Amino acid sequence: MRAERTRQALIAAAAVEFDRHGYAGTSLSAVHRACGATMGALTFHFRAKADLATAVCREAEALTGETLARLVPAGPLPPVAEFTLEVARLLEQEVTVRAAARLTRERAVPSHWYTLWRAALRDLVAAAREVAGAHPAPDELELLAVYLTAGAEAALRSGSTGAEVQAQLKCLWTLVHLSNECPVGPH
C-alpha cells in the first residue's frame, strides 16, 4: 500500500513538472524532490524518465476516458459543444491531462490521449450523421471541435482562466448555431 502511494505521488509530481517544463525540461531529480521521495524510490518505480512520462499519460487517458464516458449533455448547446467544454474543463482542472496533452504534442512518449478523446468525438459525430441535413456537416463539426479544443488548450496554457475559456467556447458554439439559422449570401 505504501509503495502504491509513493508511486501515485511520483506520478502526480511528475505531471506538474511535465506540465510546466515539458519532457526535455523535466529532470528525475526535480520530480523526486517535488514529491519528497528519494531518487531510489523513484527509480524503483520508474527505470527511466520515459517510463514516468508514460505513467502520467496513462493516468490522464484513464481519467479522460472515464469522464467522457459519463458525459451526458444536458444544456442548450449541441452534444459536440458540451464535449469540447468537458475536454477544456479536464485540461484546466487536471494536471495529468495537461501534462499528457503537452507530452503528446511534444511526441516525448507514445501516448493515446488525443486518440482517445478524438475517438469519443467521432462517436458523437457519427450520431449527427444519422440526422438528415445536419448543419454544420458532421465532418465539419468534428473539425471545428478539434480546433476549438486545441484553442482551449492553448488559451489555458497562455494564462486564460478556465471560466474565460468556457465562456469563449460557449460563445463560439452559439455563433456556429446562429449562423446555421441565418441564411448567408445574397437573397
PDB file of C-alpha atoms in Angstrom:
ATOM      1  CA  MET A   1       0.000   0.000   0.000  1.00  0.00           C
ATOM      2  CA  ARG A   2       2.778   2.428   0.882  1.00  0.00           C
ATOM      3  CA  ALA A   3       4.572   1.591  -2.366  1.00  0.00           C
ATOM      4  CA  GLU A   4       1.422   2.404  -4.354  1.00  0.00           C
ATOM      5  CA  ARG A   5       1.005   5.727  -2.520  1.00  0.00           C
ATOM      6  CA  THR A   6       4.623   6.575  -3.350  1.00  0.00           C
ATOM      7  CA  ARG A   7       4.094   5.613  -6.987  1.00  0.00           C
ATOM      8  CA  GLN A   8       0.975   7.800  -7.235  1.00  0.00           C
ATOM      9  CA  ALA A   9       2.758  10.706  -5.540  1.00  0.00           C
ATOM     10  CA  LEU A  10       5.615  10.405  -8.033  1.00  0.00           C
ATOM     11  CA  ILE A  11       3.173  10.426 -10.952  1.00  0.00           C
ATOM     12  CA  ALA A  12       1.412  13.491  -9.527  1.00  0.00           C
ATOM     13  CA  ALA A  13       4.697  15.353  -9.026  1.00  0.00           C
ATOM     14  CA  ALA A  14       5.884  14.351 -12.494  1.00  0.00           C
ATOM     15  CA  ALA A  15       2.636  15.601 -14.040  1.00  0.00           C
ATOM     16  CA  VAL A  16       3.235  19.038 -12.522  1.00  0.00           C
ATOM     17  CA  GLU A  17       6.830  19.104 -13.776  1.00  0.00           C
ATOM     18  CA  PHE A  18       5.960  17.859 -17.283  1.00  0.00           C
ATOM     19  CA  ASP A  19       3.086  20.333 -17.496  1.00  0.00           C
ATOM     20  CA  ARG A  20       5.325  23.257 -16.503  1.00  0.00           C
ATOM     21  CA  HIS A  21       8.577  22.348 -18.219  1.00  0.00           C
ATOM     22  CA  GLY A  22       7.816  19.753 -20.884  1.00  0.00           C
ATOM     23  CA  TYR A  23       9.657  16.498 -21.315  1.00  0.00           C
ATOM     24  CA  ALA A  24      13.089  17.941 -22.070  1.00  0.00           C
ATOM     25  CA  GLY A  25      12.892  20.467 -19.239  1.00  0.00           C
ATOM     26  CA  THR A  26      11.917  17.938 -16.571  1.00  0.00           C
ATOM     27  CA  SER A  27      14.553  16.052 -14.617  1.00  0.00           C
ATOM     28  CA  LEU A  28      14.060  12.999 -12.442  1.00  0.00           C
ATOM     29  CA  SER A  29      15.793  14.814  -9.593  1.00  0.00           C
ATOM     30  CA  ALA A  30      13.210  17.643  -9.795  1.00  0.00           C
ATOM     31  CA  VAL A  31      10.406  15.071  -9.669  1.00  0.00           C
ATOM     32  CA  HIS A  32      11.698  13.181  -6.645  1.00  0.00           C
ATOM     33  CA  ARG A  33      12.429  16.432  -4.789  1.00  0.00           C
ATOM     34  CA  ALA A  34       8.946  17.798  -5.577  1.00  0.00           C
ATOM     35  CA  CYS A  35       7.430  14.566  -4.342  1.00  0.00           C
ATOM     36  CA  GLY A  36       9.570  14.301  -1.227  1.00  0.00           C
ATOM     37  CA  ALA A  37      10.717  10.819  -2.222  1.00  0.00           C
ATOM     38  CA  THR A  38      14.248   9.588  -2.666  1.00  0.00           C
ATOM     39  CA  MET A  39      15.839   9.024  -6.043  1.00  0.00           C
ATOM     40  CA  GLY A  40      15.972   5.342  -5.083  1.00  0.00           C
ATOM     41  CA  ALA A  41      12.190   5.273  -4.612  1.00  0.00           C
ATOM     42  CA  LEU A  42      11.708   6.954  -7.971  1.00  0.00           C
ATOM     43  CA  THR A  43      13.981   4.542  -9.843  1.00  0.00           C
ATOM     44  CA  PHE A  44      12.380   1.601  -8.029  1.00  0.00           C
ATOM     45  CA  HIS A  45       9.048   2.531  -9.602  1.00  0.00           C
ATOM     46  CA  PHE A  46      10.267   4.058 -12.879  1.00  0.00           C
ATOM     47  CA  ARG A  47      13.517   2.972 -14.501  1.00  0.00           C
ATOM     48  CA  ALA A  48      13.644   5.963 -16.839  1.00  0.00           C
ATOM     49  CA  LYS A  49      12.043   9.362 -17.396  1.00  0.00           C
ATOM     50  CA  ALA A  50      10.145   7.903 -20.375  1.00  0.00           C
ATOM     51  CA  ASP A  51       8.532   5.317 -18.077  1.00  0.00           C
ATOM     52  CA  LEU A  52       7.410   8.081 -15.737  1.00  0.00           C
ATOM     53  CA  ALA A  53       6.047  10.177 -18.618  1.00  0.00           C
ATOM     54  CA  THR A  54       4.181   7.140 -19.941  1.00  0.00           C
ATOM     55  CA  ALA A  55       2.627   6.584 -16.499  1.00  0.00           C
ATOM     56  CA  VAL A  56       1.450  10.211 -16.436  1.00  0.00           C
ATOM     57  CA  CYS A  57      -0.130   9.767 -19.882  1.00  0.00           C
ATOM     58  CA  ARG A  58      -1.851   6.529 -18.837  1.00  0.00           C
ATOM     59  CA  GLU A  59      -3.359   8.260 -15.787  1.00  0.00           C
ATOM     60  CA  ALA A  60      -4.648  11.074 -17.999  1.00  0.00           C
ATOM     61  CA  GLU A  61      -6.032   8.638 -20.560  1.00  0.00           C
ATOM     62  CA  ALA A  62      -7.916   6.710 -17.875  1.00  0.00           C
ATOM     63  CA  LEU A  63      -9.337   9.888 -16.331  1.00  0.00           C
ATOM     64  CA  THR A  64     -10.330  11.316 -19.719  1.00  0.00           C
ATOM     65  CA  GLY A  65     -11.953   8.064 -20.834  1.00  0.00           C
ATOM     66  CA  GLU A  66     -13.940   7.724 -17.606  1.00  0.00           C
ATOM     67  CA  THR A  67     -15.061  11.359 -17.702  1.00  0.00           C
ATOM     68  CA  LEU A  68     -16.156  11.314 -21.335  1.00  0.00           C
ATOM     69  CA  ALA A  69     -17.975   8.001 -20.857  1.00  0.00           C
ATOM     70  CA  ARG A  70     -20.081   9.646 -18.125  1.00  0.00           C
ATOM     71  CA  LEU A  71     -20.767  12.791 -20.164  1.00  0.00           C
ATOM     72  CA  VAL A  72     -24.472  13.330 -20.688  1.00  0.00           C
ATOM     73  CA  PRO A  73     -25.021  16.646 -22.487  1.00  0.00           C
ATOM     74  CA  ALA A  74     -27.995  18.377 -20.947  1.00  0.00           C
ATOM     75  CA  GLY A  75     -27.590  22.055 -21.703  1.00  0.00           C
ATOM     76  CA  PRO A  76     -28.820  24.206 -24.549  1.00  0.00           C
ATOM     77  CA  LEU A  77     -25.668  23.545 -26.603  1.00  0.00           C
ATOM     78  CA  PRO A  78     -25.325  20.622 -29.016  1.00  0.00           C
ATOM     79  CA  PRO A  79     -23.638  17.474 -27.636  1.00  0.00           C
ATOM     80  CA  VAL A  80     -20.397  18.151 -29.535  1.00  0.00           C
ATOM     81  CA  ALA A  81     -20.211  21.593 -27.930  1.00  0.00           C
ATOM     82  CA  GLU A  82     -20.737  20.090 -24.473  1.00  0.00           C
ATOM     83  CA  PHE A  83     -17.984  17.609 -25.323  1.00  0.00           C
ATOM     84  CA  THR A  84     -15.475  20.381 -26.070  1.00  0.00           C
ATOM     85  CA  LEU A  85     -16.427  22.158 -22.847  1.00  0.00           C
ATOM     86  CA  GLU A  86     -15.752  18.967 -20.893  1.00  0.00           C
ATOM     87  CA  VAL A  87     -12.356  18.372 -22.513  1.00  0.00           C
ATOM     88  CA  ALA A  88     -11.461  22.011 -21.804  1.00  0.00           C
ATOM     89  CA  ARG A  89     -12.552  21.535 -18.178  1.00  0.00           C
ATOM     90  CA  LEU A  90     -10.294  18.486 -17.898  1.00  0.00           C
ATOM     91  CA  LEU A  91      -7.403  20.458 -19.347  1.00  0.00           C
ATOM     92  CA  GLU A  92      -7.981  23.235 -16.862  1.00  0.00           C
ATOM     93  CA  GLN A  93      -8.553  21.192 -13.718  1.00  0.00           C
ATOM     94  CA  GLU A  94      -6.454  18.058 -14.155  1.00  0.00           C
ATOM     95  CA  VAL A  95      -2.695  18.492 -14.240  1.00  0.00           C
ATOM     96  CA  THR A  96      -2.194  14.939 -15.504  1.00  0.00           C
ATOM     97  CA  VAL A  97      -4.396  15.749 -18.505  1.00  0.00           C
ATOM     98  CA  ARG A  98      -2.490  18.976 -19.246  1.00  0.00           C
ATOM     99  CA  ALA A  99       0.797  17.114 -18.890  1.00  0.00           C
ATOM    100  CA  ALA A 100      -0.383  14.325 -21.201  1.00  0.00           C
ATOM    101  CA  ALA A 101      -1.528  16.870 -23.773  1.00  0.00           C
ATOM    102  CA  ARG A 102       1.882  18.537 -23.678  1.00  0.00           C
ATOM    103  CA  LEU A 103       3.811  15.264 -23.739  1.00  0.00           C
ATOM    104  CA  THR A 104       1.708  14.058 -26.658  1.00  0.00           C
ATOM    105  CA  ARG A 105       2.181  17.306 -28.556  1.00  0.00           C
ATOM    106  CA  GLU A 106       5.935  17.126 -27.932  1.00  0.00           C
ATOM    107  CA  ARG A 107       5.899  13.467 -29.028  1.00  0.00           C
ATOM    108  CA  ALA A 108       8.003  12.726 -25.971  1.00  0.00           C
ATOM    109  CA  VAL A 109       6.499   9.282 -25.388  1.00  0.00           C
ATOM    110  CA  PRO A 110       3.853   7.211 -27.138  1.00  0.00           C
ATOM    111  CA  SER A 111       0.529   8.461 -25.800  1.00  0.00           C
ATOM    112  CA  HIS A 112      -3.051   7.835 -26.766  1.00  0.00           C
ATOM    113  CA  TRP A 113      -4.549  10.900 -25.063  1.00  0.00           C
ATOM    114  CA  TYR A 114      -5.515  12.723 -28.278  1.00  0.00           C
ATOM    115  CA  THR A 115      -6.559   9.494 -29.961  1.00  0.00           C
ATOM    116  CA  LEU A 116      -8.801   8.655 -27.015  1.00  0.00           C
ATOM    117  CA  TRP A 117     -10.839  11.853 -26.983  1.00  0.00           C
ATOM    118  CA  ARG A 118     -10.884  12.058 -30.787  1.00  0.00           C
ATOM    119  CA  ALA A 119     -12.438   8.573 -30.900  1.00  0.00           C
ATOM    120  CA  ALA A 120     -15.126   9.647 -28.421  1.00  0.00           C
ATOM    121  CA  LEU A 121     -15.721  12.750 -30.532  1.00  0.00           C
ATOM    122  CA  ARG A 122     -16.076  10.645 -33.685  1.00  0.00           C
ATOM    123  CA  ASP A 123     -18.720   8.532 -31.945  1.00  0.00           C
ATOM    124  CA  LEU A 124     -20.669  11.680 -31.096  1.00  0.00           C
ATOM    125  CA  VAL A 125     -20.350  12.976 -34.641  1.00  0.00           C
ATOM    126  CA  ALA A 126     -21.459   9.625 -36.051  1.00  0.00           C
ATOM    127  CA  ALA A 127     -24.788  10.175 -34.327  1.00  0.00           C
ATOM    128  CA  ALA A 128     -25.068  13.546 -36.108  1.00  0.00           C
ATOM    129  CA  ARG A 129     -24.548  11.786 -39.447  1.00  0.00           C
ATOM    130  CA  GLU A 130     -27.827   9.986 -38.891  1.00  0.00           C
ATOM    131  CA  VAL A 131     -29.702  13.296 -38.770  1.00  0.00           C
ATOM    132  CA  ALA A 132     -30.569  14.251 -42.333  1.00  0.00           C
ATOM    133  CA  GLY A 133     -29.492  17.740 -43.243  1.00  0.00           C
ATOM    134  CA  ALA A 134     -27.492  18.283 -40.049  1.00  0.00           C
ATOM    135  CA  HIS A 135     -25.640  21.603 -40.103  1.00  0.00           C
ATOM    136  CA  PRO A 136     -22.812  22.005 -39.902  1.00  0.00           C
ATOM    137  CA  ALA A 137     -21.989  18.786 -41.706  1.00  0.00           C
ATOM    138  CA  PRO A 138     -20.681  16.084 -39.349  1.00  0.00           C
ATOM    139  CA  ASP A 139     -17.131  16.202 -40.708  1.00  0.00           C
ATOM    140  CA  GLU A 140     -17.100  19.985 -40.354  1.00  0.00           C
ATOM    141  CA  LEU A 141     -18.480  19.646 -36.828  1.00  0.00           C
ATOM    142  CA  GLU A 142     -15.698  17.243 -35.882  1.00  0.00           C
ATOM    143  CA  LEU A 143     -13.039  19.514 -37.364  1.00  0.00           C
ATOM    144  CA  LEU A 144     -14.472  22.517 -35.554  1.00  0.00           C
ATOM    145  CA  ALA A 145     -14.492  20.644 -32.244  1.00  0.00           C
ATOM    146  CA  VAL A 146     -10.860  19.591 -32.707  1.00  0.00           C
ATOM    147  CA  TYR A 147      -9.760  23.146 -33.472  1.00  0.00           C
ATOM    148  CA  LEU A 148     -11.753  24.615 -30.597  1.00  0.00           C
ATOM    149  CA  THR A 149     -10.297  22.057 -28.195  1.00  0.00           C
ATOM    150  CA  ALA A 150      -6.763  22.833 -29.383  1.00  0.00           C
ATOM    151  CA  GLY A 151      -7.503  26.530 -28.991  1.00  0.00           C
ATOM    152  CA  ALA A 152      -8.845  25.972 -25.485  1.00  0.00           C
ATOM    153  CA  GLU A 153      -5.658  24.104 -24.576  1.00  0.00           C
ATOM    154  CA  ALA A 154      -3.509  26.932 -25.972  1.00  0.00           C
ATOM    155  CA  ALA A 155      -5.564  29.596 -24.168  1.00  0.00           C
ATOM    156  CA  LEU A 156      -5.285  27.757 -20.853  1.00  0.00           C
ATOM    157  CA  ARG A 157      -1.554  27.302 -21.328  1.00  0.00           C
ATOM    158  CA  SER A 158      -1.133  31.016 -22.062  1.00  0.00           C
ATOM    159  CA  GLY A 159      -2.844  32.044 -18.828  1.00  0.00           C
ATOM    160  CA  SER A 160      -6.562  32.302 -19.560  1.00  0.00           C
ATOM    161  CA  THR A 161      -8.725  31.086 -16.721  1.00  0.00           C
ATOM    162  CA  GLY A 162     -10.986  28.096 -17.060  1.00  0.00           C
ATOM    163  CA  ALA A 163     -14.015  30.362 -16.726  1.00  0.00           C
ATOM    164  CA  GLU A 164     -12.762  32.557 -19.574  1.00  0.00           C
ATOM    165  CA  VAL A 165     -12.138  29.562 -21.812  1.00  0.00           C
ATOM    166  CA  GLN A 166     -15.546  28.054 -21.019  1.00  0.00           C
ATOM    167  CA  ALA A 167     -17.253  31.372 -21.805  1.00  0.00           C
ATOM    168  CA  GLN A 168     -15.318  31.734 -25.064  1.00  0.00           C
ATOM    169  CA  LEU A 169     -16.189  28.193 -26.160  1.00  0.00           C
ATOM    170  CA  LYS A 170     -19.878  28.749 -25.377  1.00  0.00           C
ATOM    171  CA  CYS A 171     -19.824  31.996 -27.339  1.00  0.00           C
ATOM    172  CA  LEU A 172     -18.188  30.335 -30.350  1.00  0.00           C
ATOM    173  CA  TRP A 173     -20.646  27.429 -30.313  1.00  0.00           C
ATOM    174  CA  THR A 174     -23.522  29.918 -30.077  1.00  0.00           C
ATOM    175  CA  LEU A 175     -22.147  31.734 -33.127  1.00  0.00           C
ATOM    176  CA  VAL A 176     -21.991  28.453 -35.044  1.00  0.00           C
ATOM    177  CA  HIS A 177     -25.551  27.639 -34.015  1.00  0.00           C
ATOM    178  CA  LEU A 178     -26.814  31.090 -35.014  1.00  0.00           C
ATOM    179  CA  SER A 179     -25.007  31.035 -38.364  1.00  0.00           C
ATOM    180  CA  ASN A 180     -26.886  27.855 -39.214  1.00  0.00           C
ATOM    181  CA  GLU A 181     -30.218  29.539 -38.521  1.00  0.00           C
ATOM    182  CA  CYS A 182     -29.489  32.649 -40.551  1.00  0.00           C
ATOM    183  CA  PRO A 183     -29.207  32.413 -44.328  1.00  0.00           C
ATOM    184  CA  VAL A 184     -25.924  33.770 -45.624  1.00  0.00           C
ATOM    185  CA  GLY A 185     -25.383  35.316 -49.024  1.00  0.00           C
ATOM    186  CA  PRO A 186     -27.464  37.293 -51.483  1.00  0.00           C
ATOM    187  CA  HIS A 187     -31.228  36.968 -51.244  1.00  0.00           C
TER     188      HIS A 187
END
